JSON list of C-alpha atoms and ligand atoms in Angstrom, two decimals:
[
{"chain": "A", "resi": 1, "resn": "UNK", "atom": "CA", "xyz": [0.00, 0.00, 0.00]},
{"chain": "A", "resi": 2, "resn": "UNK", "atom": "CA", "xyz": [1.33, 3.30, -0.60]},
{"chain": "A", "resi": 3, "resn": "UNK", "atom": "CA", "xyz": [2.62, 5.17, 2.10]},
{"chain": "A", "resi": 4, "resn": "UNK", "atom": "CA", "xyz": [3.58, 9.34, 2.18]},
{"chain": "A", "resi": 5, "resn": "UNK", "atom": "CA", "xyz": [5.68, 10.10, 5.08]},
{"chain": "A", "resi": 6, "resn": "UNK", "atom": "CA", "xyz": [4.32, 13.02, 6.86]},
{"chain": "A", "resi": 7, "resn": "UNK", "atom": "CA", "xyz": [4.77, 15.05, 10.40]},
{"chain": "A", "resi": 8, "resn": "UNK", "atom": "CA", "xyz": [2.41, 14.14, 12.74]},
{"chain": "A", "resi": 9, "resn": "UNK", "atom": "CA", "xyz": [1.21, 16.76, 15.05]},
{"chain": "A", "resi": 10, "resn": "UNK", "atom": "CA", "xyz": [-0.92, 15.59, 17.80]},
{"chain": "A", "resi": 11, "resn": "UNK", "atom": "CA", "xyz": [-1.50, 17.21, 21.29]},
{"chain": "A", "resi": 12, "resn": "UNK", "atom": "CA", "xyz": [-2.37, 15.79, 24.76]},
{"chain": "A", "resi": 13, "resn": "UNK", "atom": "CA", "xyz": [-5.35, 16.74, 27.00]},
{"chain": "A", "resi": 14, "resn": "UNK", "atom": "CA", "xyz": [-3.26, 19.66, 28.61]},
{"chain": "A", "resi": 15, "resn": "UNK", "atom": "CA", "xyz": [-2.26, 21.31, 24.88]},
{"chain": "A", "resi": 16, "resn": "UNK", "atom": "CA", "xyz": [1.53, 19.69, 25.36]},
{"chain": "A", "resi": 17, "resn": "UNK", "atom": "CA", "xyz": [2.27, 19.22, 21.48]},
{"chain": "A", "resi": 18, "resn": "UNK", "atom": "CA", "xyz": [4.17, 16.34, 19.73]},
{"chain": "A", "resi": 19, "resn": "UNK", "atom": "CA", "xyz": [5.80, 16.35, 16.62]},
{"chain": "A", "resi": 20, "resn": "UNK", "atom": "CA", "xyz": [6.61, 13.08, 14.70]},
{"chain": "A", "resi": 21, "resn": "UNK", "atom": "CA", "xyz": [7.54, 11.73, 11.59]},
{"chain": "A", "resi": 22, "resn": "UNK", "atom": "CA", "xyz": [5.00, 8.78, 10.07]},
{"chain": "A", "resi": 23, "resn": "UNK", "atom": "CA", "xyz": [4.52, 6.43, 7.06]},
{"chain": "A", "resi": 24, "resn": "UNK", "atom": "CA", "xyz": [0.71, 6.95, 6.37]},
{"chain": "A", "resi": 25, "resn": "UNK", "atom": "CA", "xyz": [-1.48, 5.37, 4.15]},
{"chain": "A", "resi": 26, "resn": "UNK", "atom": "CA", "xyz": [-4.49, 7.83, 2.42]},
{"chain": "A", "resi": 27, "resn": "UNK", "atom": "CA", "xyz": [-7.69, 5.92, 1.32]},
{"chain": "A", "resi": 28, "resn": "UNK", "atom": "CA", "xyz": [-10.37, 8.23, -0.42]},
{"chain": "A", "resi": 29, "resn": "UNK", "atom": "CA", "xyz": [-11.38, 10.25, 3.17]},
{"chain": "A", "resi": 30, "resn": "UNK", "atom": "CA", "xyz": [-9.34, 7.98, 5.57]},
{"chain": "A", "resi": 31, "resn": "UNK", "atom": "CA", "xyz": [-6.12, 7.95, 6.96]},
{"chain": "A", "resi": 32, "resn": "UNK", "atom": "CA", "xyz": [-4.57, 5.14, 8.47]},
{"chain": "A", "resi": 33, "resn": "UNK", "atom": "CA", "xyz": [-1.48, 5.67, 11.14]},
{"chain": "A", "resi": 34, "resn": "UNK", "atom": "CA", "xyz": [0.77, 2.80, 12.56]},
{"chain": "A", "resi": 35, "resn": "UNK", "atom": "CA", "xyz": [2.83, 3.97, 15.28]},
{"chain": "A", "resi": 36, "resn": "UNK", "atom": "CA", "xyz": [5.21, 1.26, 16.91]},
{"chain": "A", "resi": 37, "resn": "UNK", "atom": "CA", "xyz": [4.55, 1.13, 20.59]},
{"chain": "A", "resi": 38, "resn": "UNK", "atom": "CA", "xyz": [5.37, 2.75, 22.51]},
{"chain": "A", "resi": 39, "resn": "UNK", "atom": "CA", "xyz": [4.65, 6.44, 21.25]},
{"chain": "A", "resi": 40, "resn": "UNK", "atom": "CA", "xyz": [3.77, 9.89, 22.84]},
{"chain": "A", "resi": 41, "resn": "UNK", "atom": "CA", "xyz": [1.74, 9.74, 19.64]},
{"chain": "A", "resi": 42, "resn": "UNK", "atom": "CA", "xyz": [-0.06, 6.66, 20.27]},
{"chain": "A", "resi": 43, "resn": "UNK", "atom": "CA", "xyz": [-0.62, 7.97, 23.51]},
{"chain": "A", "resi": 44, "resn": "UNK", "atom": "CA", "xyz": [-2.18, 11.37, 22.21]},
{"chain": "A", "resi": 45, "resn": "UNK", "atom": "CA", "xyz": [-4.24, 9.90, 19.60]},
{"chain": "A", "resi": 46, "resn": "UNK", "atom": "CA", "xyz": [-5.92, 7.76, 22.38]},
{"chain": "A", "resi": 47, "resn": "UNK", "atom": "CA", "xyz": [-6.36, 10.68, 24.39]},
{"chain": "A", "resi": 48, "resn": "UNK", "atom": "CA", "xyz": [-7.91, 13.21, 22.45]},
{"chain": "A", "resi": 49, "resn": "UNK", "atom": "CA", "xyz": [-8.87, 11.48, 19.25]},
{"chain": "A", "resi": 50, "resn": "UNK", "atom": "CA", "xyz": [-7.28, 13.99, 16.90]},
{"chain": "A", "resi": 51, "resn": "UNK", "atom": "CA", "xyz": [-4.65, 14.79, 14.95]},
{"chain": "A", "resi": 52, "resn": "UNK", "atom": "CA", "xyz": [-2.89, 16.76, 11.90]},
{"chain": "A", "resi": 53, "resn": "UNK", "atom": "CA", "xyz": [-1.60, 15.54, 9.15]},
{"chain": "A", "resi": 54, "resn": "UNK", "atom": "CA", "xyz": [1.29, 17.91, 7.69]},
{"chain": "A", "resi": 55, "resn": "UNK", "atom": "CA", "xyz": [2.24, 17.59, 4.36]},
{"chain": "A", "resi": 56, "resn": "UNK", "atom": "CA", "xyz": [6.12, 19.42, 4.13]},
{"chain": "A", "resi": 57, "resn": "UNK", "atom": "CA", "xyz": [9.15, 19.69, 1.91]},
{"chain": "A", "resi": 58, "resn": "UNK", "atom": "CA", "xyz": [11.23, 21.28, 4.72]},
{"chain": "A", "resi": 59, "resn": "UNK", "atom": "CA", "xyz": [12.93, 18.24, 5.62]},
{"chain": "A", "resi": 60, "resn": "UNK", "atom": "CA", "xyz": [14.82, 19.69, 8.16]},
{"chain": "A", "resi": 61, "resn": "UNK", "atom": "CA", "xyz": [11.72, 18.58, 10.22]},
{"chain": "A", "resi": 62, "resn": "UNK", "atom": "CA", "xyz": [12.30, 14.54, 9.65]},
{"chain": "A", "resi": 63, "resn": "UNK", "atom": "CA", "xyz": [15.94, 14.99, 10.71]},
{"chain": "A", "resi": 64, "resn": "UNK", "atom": "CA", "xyz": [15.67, 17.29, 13.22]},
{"chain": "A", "resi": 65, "resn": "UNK", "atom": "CA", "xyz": [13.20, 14.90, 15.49]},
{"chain": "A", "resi": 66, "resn": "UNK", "atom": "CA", "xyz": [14.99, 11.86, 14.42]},
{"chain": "A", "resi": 67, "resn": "UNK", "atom": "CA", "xyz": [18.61, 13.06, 15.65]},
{"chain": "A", "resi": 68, "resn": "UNK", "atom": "CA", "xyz": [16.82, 15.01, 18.43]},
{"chain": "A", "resi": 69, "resn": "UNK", "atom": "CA", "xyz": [18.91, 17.93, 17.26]},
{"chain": "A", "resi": 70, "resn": "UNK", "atom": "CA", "xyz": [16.06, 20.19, 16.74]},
{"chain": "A", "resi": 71, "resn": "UNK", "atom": "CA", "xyz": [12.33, 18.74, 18.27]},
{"chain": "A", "resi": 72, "resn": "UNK", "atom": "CA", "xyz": [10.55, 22.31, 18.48]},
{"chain": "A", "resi": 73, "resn": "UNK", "atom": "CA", "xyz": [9.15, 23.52, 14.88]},
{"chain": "A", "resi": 74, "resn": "UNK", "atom": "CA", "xyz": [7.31, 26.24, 14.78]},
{"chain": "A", "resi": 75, "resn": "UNK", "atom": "CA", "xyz": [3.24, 25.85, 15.14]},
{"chain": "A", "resi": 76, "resn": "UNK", "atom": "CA", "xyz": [0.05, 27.71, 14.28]},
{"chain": "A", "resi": 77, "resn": "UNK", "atom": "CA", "xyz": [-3.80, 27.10, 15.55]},
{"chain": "A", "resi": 78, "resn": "UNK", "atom": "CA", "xyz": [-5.51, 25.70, 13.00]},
{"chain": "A", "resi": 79, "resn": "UNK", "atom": "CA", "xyz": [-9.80, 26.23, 12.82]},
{"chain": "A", "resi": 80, "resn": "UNK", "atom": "CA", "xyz": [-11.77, 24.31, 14.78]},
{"chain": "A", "resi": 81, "resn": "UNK", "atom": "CA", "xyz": [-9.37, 21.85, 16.18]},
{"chain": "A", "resi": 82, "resn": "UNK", "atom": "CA", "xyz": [-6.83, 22.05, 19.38]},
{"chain": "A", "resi": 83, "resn": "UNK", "atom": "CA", "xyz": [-4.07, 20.78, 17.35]},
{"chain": "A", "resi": 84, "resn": "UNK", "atom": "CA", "xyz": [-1.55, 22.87, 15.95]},
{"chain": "A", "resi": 85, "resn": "UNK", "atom": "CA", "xyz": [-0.73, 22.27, 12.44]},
{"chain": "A", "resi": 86, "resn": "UNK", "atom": "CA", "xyz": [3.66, 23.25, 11.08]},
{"chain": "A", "resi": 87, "resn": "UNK", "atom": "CA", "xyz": [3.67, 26.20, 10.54]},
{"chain": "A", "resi": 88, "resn": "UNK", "atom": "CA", "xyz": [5.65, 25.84, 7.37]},
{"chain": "A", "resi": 89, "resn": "UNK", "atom": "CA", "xyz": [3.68, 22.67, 5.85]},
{"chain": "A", "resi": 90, "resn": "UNK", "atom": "CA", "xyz": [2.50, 23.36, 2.49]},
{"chain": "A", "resi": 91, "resn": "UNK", "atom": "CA", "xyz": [-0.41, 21.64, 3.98]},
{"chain": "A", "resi": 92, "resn": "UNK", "atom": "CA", "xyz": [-2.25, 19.66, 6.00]},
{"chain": "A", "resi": 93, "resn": "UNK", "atom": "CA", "xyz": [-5.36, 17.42, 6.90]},
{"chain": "A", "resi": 94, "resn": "UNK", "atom": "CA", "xyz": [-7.00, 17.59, 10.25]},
{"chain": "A", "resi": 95, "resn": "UNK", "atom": "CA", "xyz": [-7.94, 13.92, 11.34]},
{"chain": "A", "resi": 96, "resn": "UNK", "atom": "CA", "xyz": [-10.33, 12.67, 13.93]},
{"chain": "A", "resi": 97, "resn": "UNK", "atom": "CA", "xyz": [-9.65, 8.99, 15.19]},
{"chain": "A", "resi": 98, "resn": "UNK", "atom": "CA", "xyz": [-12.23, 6.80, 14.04]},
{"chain": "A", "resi": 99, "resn": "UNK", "atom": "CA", "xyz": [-11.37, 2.96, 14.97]},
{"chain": "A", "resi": 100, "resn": "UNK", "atom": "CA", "xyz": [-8.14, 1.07, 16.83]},
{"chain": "A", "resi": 101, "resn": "UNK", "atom": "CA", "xyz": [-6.88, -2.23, 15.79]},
{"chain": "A", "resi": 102, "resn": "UNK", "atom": "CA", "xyz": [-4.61, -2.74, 18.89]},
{"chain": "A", "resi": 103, "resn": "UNK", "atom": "CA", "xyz": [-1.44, -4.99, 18.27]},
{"chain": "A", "resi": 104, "resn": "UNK", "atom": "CA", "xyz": [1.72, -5.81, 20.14]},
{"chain": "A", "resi": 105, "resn": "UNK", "atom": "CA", "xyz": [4.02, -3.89, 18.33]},
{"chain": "A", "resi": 106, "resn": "UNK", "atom": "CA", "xyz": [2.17, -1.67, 15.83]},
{"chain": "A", "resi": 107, "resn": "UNK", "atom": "CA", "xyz": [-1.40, -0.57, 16.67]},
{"chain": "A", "resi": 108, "resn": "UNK", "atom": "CA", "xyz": [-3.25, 0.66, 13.62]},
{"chain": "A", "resi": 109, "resn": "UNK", "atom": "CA", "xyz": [-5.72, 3.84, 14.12]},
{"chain": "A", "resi": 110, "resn": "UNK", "atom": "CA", "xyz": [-7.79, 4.98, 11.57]},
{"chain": "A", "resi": 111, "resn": "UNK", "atom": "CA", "xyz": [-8.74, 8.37, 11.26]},
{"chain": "A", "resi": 112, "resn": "UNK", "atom": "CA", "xyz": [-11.28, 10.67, 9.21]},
{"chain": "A", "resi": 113, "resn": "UNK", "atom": "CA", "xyz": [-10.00, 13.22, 7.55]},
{"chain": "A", "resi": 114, "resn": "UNK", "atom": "CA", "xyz": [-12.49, 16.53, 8.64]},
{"chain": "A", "resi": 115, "resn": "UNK", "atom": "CA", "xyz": [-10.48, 19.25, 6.41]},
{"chain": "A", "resi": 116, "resn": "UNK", "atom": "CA", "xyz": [-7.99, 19.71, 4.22]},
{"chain": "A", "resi": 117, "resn": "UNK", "atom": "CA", "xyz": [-5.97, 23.01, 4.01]},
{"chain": "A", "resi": 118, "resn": "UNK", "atom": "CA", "xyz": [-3.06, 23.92, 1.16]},
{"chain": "A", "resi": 119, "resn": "UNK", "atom": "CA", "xyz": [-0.70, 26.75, 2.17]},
{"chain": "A", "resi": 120, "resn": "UNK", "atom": "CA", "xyz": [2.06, 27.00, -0.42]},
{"chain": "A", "resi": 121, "resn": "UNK", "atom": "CA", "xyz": [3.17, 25.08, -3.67]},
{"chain": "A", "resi": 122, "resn": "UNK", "atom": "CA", "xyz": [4.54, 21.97, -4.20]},
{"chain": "A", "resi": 123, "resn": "UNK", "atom": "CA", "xyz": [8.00, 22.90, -5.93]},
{"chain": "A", "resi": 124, "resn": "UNK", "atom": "CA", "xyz": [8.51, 19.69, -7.65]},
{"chain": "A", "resi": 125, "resn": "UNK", "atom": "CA", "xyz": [10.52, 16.68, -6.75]},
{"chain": "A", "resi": 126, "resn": "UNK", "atom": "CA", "xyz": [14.34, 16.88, -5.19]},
{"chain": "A", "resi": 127, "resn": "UNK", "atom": "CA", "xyz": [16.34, 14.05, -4.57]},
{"chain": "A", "resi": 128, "resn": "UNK", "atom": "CA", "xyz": [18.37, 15.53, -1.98]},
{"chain": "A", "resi": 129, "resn": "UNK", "atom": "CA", "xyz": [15.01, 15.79, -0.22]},
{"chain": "A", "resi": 130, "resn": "UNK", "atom": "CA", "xyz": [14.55, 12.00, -0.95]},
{"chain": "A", "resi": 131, "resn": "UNK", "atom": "CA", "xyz": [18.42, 11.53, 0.49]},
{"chain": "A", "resi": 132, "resn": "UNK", "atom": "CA", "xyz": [17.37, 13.39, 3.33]},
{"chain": "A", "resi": 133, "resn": "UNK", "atom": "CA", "xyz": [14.26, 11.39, 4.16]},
{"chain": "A", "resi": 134, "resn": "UNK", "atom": "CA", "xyz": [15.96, 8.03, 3.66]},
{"chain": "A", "resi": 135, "resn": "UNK", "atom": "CA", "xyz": [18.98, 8.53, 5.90]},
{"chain": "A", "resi": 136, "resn": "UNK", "atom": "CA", "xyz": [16.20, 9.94, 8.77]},
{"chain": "A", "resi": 137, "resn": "UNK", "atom": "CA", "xyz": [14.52, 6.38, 8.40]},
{"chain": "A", "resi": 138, "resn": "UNK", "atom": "CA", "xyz": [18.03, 4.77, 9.04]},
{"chain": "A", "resi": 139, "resn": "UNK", "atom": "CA", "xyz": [18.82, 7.15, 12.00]},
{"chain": "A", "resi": 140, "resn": "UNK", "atom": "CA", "xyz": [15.51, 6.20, 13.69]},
{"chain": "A", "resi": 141, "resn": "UNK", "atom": "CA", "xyz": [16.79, 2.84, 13.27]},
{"chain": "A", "resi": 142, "resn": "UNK", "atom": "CA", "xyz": [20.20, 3.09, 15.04]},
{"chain": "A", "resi": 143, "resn": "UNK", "atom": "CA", "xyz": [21.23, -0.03, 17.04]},
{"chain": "A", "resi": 144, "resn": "UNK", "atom": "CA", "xyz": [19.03, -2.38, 15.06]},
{"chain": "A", "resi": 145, "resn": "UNK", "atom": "CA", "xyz": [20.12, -2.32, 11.91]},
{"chain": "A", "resi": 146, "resn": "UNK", "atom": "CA", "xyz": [24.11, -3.36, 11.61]},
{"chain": "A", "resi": 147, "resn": "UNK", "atom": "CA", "xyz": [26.82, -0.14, 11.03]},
{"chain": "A", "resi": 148, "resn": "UNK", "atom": "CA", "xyz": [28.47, -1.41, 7.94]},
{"chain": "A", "resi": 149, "resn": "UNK", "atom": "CA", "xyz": [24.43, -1.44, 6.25]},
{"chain": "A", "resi": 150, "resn": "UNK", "atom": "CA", "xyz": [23.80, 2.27, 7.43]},
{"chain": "A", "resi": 151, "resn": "UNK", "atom": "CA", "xyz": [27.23, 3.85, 6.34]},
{"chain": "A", "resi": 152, "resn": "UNK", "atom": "CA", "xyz": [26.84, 1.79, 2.52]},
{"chain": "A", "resi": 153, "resn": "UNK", "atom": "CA", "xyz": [23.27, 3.47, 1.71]},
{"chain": "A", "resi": 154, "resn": "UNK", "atom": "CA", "xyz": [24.49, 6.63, 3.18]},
{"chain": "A", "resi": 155, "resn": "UNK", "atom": "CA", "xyz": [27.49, 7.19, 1.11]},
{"chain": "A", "resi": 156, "resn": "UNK", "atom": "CA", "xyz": [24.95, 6.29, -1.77]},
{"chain": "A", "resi": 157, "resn": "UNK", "atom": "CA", "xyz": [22.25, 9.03, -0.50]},
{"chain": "A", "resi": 158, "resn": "UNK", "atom": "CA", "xyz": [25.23, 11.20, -0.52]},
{"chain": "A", "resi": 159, "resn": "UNK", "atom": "CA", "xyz": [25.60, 11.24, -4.61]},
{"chain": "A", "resi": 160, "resn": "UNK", "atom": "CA", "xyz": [21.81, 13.00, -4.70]},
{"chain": "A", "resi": 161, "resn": "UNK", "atom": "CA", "xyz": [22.36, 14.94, -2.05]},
{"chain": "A", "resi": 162, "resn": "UNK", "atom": "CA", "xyz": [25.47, 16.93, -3.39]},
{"chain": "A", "resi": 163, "resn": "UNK", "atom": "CA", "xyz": [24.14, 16.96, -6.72]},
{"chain": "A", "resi": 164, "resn": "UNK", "atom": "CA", "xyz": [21.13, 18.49, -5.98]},
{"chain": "A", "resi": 165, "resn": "UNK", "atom": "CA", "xyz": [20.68, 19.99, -1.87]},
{"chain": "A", "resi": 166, "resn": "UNK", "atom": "CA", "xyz": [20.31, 23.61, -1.22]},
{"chain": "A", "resi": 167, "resn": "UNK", "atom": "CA", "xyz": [20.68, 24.66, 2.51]},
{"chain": "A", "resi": 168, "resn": "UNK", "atom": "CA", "xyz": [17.61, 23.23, 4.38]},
{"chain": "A", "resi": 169, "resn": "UNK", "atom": "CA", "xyz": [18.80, 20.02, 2.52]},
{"chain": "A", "resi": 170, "resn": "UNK", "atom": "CA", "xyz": [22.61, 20.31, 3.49]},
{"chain": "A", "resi": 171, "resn": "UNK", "atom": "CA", "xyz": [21.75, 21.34, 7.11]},
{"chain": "A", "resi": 172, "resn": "UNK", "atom": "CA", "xyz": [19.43, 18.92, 7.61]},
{"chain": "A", "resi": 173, "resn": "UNK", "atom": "CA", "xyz": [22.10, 16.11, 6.23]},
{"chain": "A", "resi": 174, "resn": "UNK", "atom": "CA", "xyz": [24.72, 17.55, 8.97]},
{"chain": "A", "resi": 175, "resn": "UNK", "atom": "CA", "xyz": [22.48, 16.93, 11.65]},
{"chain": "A", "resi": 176, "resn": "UNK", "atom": "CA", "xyz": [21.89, 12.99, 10.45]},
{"chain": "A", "resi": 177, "resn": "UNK", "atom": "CA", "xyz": [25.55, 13.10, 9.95]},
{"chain": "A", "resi": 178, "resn": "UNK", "atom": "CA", "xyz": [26.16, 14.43, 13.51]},
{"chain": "A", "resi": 179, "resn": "UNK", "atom": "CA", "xyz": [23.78, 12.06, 15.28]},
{"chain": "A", "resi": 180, "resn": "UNK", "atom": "CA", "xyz": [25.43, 8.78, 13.01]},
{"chain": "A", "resi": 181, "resn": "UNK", "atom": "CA", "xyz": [29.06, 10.18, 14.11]},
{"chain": "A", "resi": 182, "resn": "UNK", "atom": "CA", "xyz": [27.93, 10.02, 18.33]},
{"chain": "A", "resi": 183, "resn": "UNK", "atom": "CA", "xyz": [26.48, 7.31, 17.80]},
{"chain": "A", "resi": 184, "resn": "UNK", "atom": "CA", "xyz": [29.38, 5.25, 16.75]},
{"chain": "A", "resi": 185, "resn": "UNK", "atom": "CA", "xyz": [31.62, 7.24, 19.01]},
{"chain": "A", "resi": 186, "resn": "UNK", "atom": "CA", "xyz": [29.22, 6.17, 21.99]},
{"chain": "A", "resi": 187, "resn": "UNK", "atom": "CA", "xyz": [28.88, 1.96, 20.80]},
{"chain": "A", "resi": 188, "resn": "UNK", "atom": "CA", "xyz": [32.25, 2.09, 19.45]},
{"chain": "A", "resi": 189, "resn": "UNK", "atom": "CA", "xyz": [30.66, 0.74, 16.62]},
{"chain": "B", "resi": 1, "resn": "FMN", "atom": "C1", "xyz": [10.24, 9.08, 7.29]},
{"chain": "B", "resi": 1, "resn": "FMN", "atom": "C2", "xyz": [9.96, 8.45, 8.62]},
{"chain": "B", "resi": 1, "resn": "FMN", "atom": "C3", "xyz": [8.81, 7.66, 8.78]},
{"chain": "B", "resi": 1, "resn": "FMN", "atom": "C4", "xyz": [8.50, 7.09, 10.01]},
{"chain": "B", "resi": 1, "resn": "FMN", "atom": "N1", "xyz": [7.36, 6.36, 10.14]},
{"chain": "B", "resi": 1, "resn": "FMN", "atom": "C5", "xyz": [7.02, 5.85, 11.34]},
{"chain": "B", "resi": 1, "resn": "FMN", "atom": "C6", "xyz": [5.78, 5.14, 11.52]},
{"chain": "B", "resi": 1, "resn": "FMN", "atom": "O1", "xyz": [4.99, 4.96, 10.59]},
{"chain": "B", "resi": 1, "resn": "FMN", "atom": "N2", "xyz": [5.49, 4.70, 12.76]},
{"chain": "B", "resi": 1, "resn": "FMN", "atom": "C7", "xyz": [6.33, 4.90, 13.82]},
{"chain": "B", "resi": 1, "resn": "FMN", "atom": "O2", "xyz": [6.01, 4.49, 14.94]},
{"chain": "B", "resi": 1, "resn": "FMN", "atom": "N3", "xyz": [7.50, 5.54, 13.68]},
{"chain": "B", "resi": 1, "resn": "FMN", "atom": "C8", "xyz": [7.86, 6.03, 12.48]},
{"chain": "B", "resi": 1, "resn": "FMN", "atom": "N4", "xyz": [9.05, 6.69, 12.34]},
{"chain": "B", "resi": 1, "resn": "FMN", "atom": "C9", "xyz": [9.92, 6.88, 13.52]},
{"chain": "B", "resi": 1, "resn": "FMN", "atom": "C10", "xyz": [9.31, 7.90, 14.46]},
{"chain": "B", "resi": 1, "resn": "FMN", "atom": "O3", "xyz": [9.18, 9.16, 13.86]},
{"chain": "B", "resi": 1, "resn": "FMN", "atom": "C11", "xyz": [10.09, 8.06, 15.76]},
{"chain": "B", "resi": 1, "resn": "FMN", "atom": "O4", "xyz": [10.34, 6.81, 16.31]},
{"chain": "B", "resi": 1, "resn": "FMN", "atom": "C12", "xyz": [9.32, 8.91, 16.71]},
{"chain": "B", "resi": 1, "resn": "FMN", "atom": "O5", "xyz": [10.10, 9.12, 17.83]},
{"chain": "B", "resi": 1, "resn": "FMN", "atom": "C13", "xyz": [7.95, 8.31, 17.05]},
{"chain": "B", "resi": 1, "resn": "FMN", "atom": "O6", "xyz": [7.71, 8.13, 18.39]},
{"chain": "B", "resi": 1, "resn": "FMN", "atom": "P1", "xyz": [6.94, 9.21, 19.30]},
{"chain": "B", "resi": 1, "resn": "FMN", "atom": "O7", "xyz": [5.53, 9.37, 18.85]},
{"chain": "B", "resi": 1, "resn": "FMN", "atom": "O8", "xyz": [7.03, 8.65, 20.70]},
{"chain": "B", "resi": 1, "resn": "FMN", "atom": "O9", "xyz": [7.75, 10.46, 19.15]},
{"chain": "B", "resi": 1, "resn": "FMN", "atom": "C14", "xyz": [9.38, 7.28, 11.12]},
{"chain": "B", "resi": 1, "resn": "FMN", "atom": "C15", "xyz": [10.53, 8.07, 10.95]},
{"chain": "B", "resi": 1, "resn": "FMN", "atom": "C16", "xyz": [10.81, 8.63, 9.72]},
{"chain": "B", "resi": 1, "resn": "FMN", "atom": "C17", "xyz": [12.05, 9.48, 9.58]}
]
């Protein structure tokens, strides 16, 4: 099934907001989230049965949460819904939950989608975005996936990158590069 990877924004009952990067699937006027457990966005989702969906081509976002370099993103209200949407997301969809299929390791919620909001363009395709998105997936799976298997596909995410990043792209590949670096340094991998 196809899945867009997206920043979750969800919030708790007390307004505390989370910020995550998610593979979602869209079906006509459904959305279907799988967060591994556990989550502070499992968690929210239970509590207060909404969410936003933000569509983004700033991927300084997905490695910015992933390295825990930079968590806080700017946020603005959205109407008629507690949760914040990014601020810069080109756009987003406000979801309620609908149903839970719990599971040990990855619950599955699905969620209507109540509105749908564009901001900005979509500036076509860029594969150092692509590079960028990639290498966040392999950060967020540090320790269980072996060294030698993370360095190869970044050197090969590299050859898009240079070709092709402009400076939200090269910062945001300094920060995965950062994080992979302490990483080693700290499991003297
Ligand atoms: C592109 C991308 C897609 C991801 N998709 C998922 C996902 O579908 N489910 C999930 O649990 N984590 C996913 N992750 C990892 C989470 O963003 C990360 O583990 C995050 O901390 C989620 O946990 P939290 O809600 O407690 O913050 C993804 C990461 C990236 C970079």
């Amino acid at each position: 099934m196809k899945i867009h990877e997206v920043i979750i924004t969800t919030c708790d009952m007390d307004d505390n907001h989370h910020i995550a990067p998610m593979g979602i699937n869209i079906i006509d006027n459904e959305v279907i989230i799988k967060p591994f457990k556990p989550s502070k966005t499992l968690e929210n989702l239970r509590e207060t049965k909404s969410a936003i969906v933000n569509f983004i081509d700033d991927v300084r976002v997905f490695a910015g949460i992933v390295t825990g370099i930079k968590k806080e993103w700017g946020l603005e209200k959205v109407s008629s819904n507690k949760v914040m949407r990014l601020k810069e997301a080109n756009s987003h969809f406000t979801l309620q939950v609908k149903t839970e299929t719990d599971d040990e390791v990855r619950p599955k919620i699905s969620c209507d989608i109540i509105d749908r909001k564009v901001h900005k363009p979509f500036l076509g395709f860029n594969r150092a975005q692509f590079s960028v998105i990639e290498a966040a997936v392999l950060v967020s799976r540090l320790g269980r996936i072996p060294m030698d298997k993370i360095n190869k596909e970044i050197e090969y995410l590299k050859i898009g990158l240079d070709k092709t990043a402009g400076n939200t792209e090269l910062e945001a590949w300094s920060w995965i590069e950062e994080k992979i670096k302490s990483f080693e340094i700290k499991n003297d991998a």
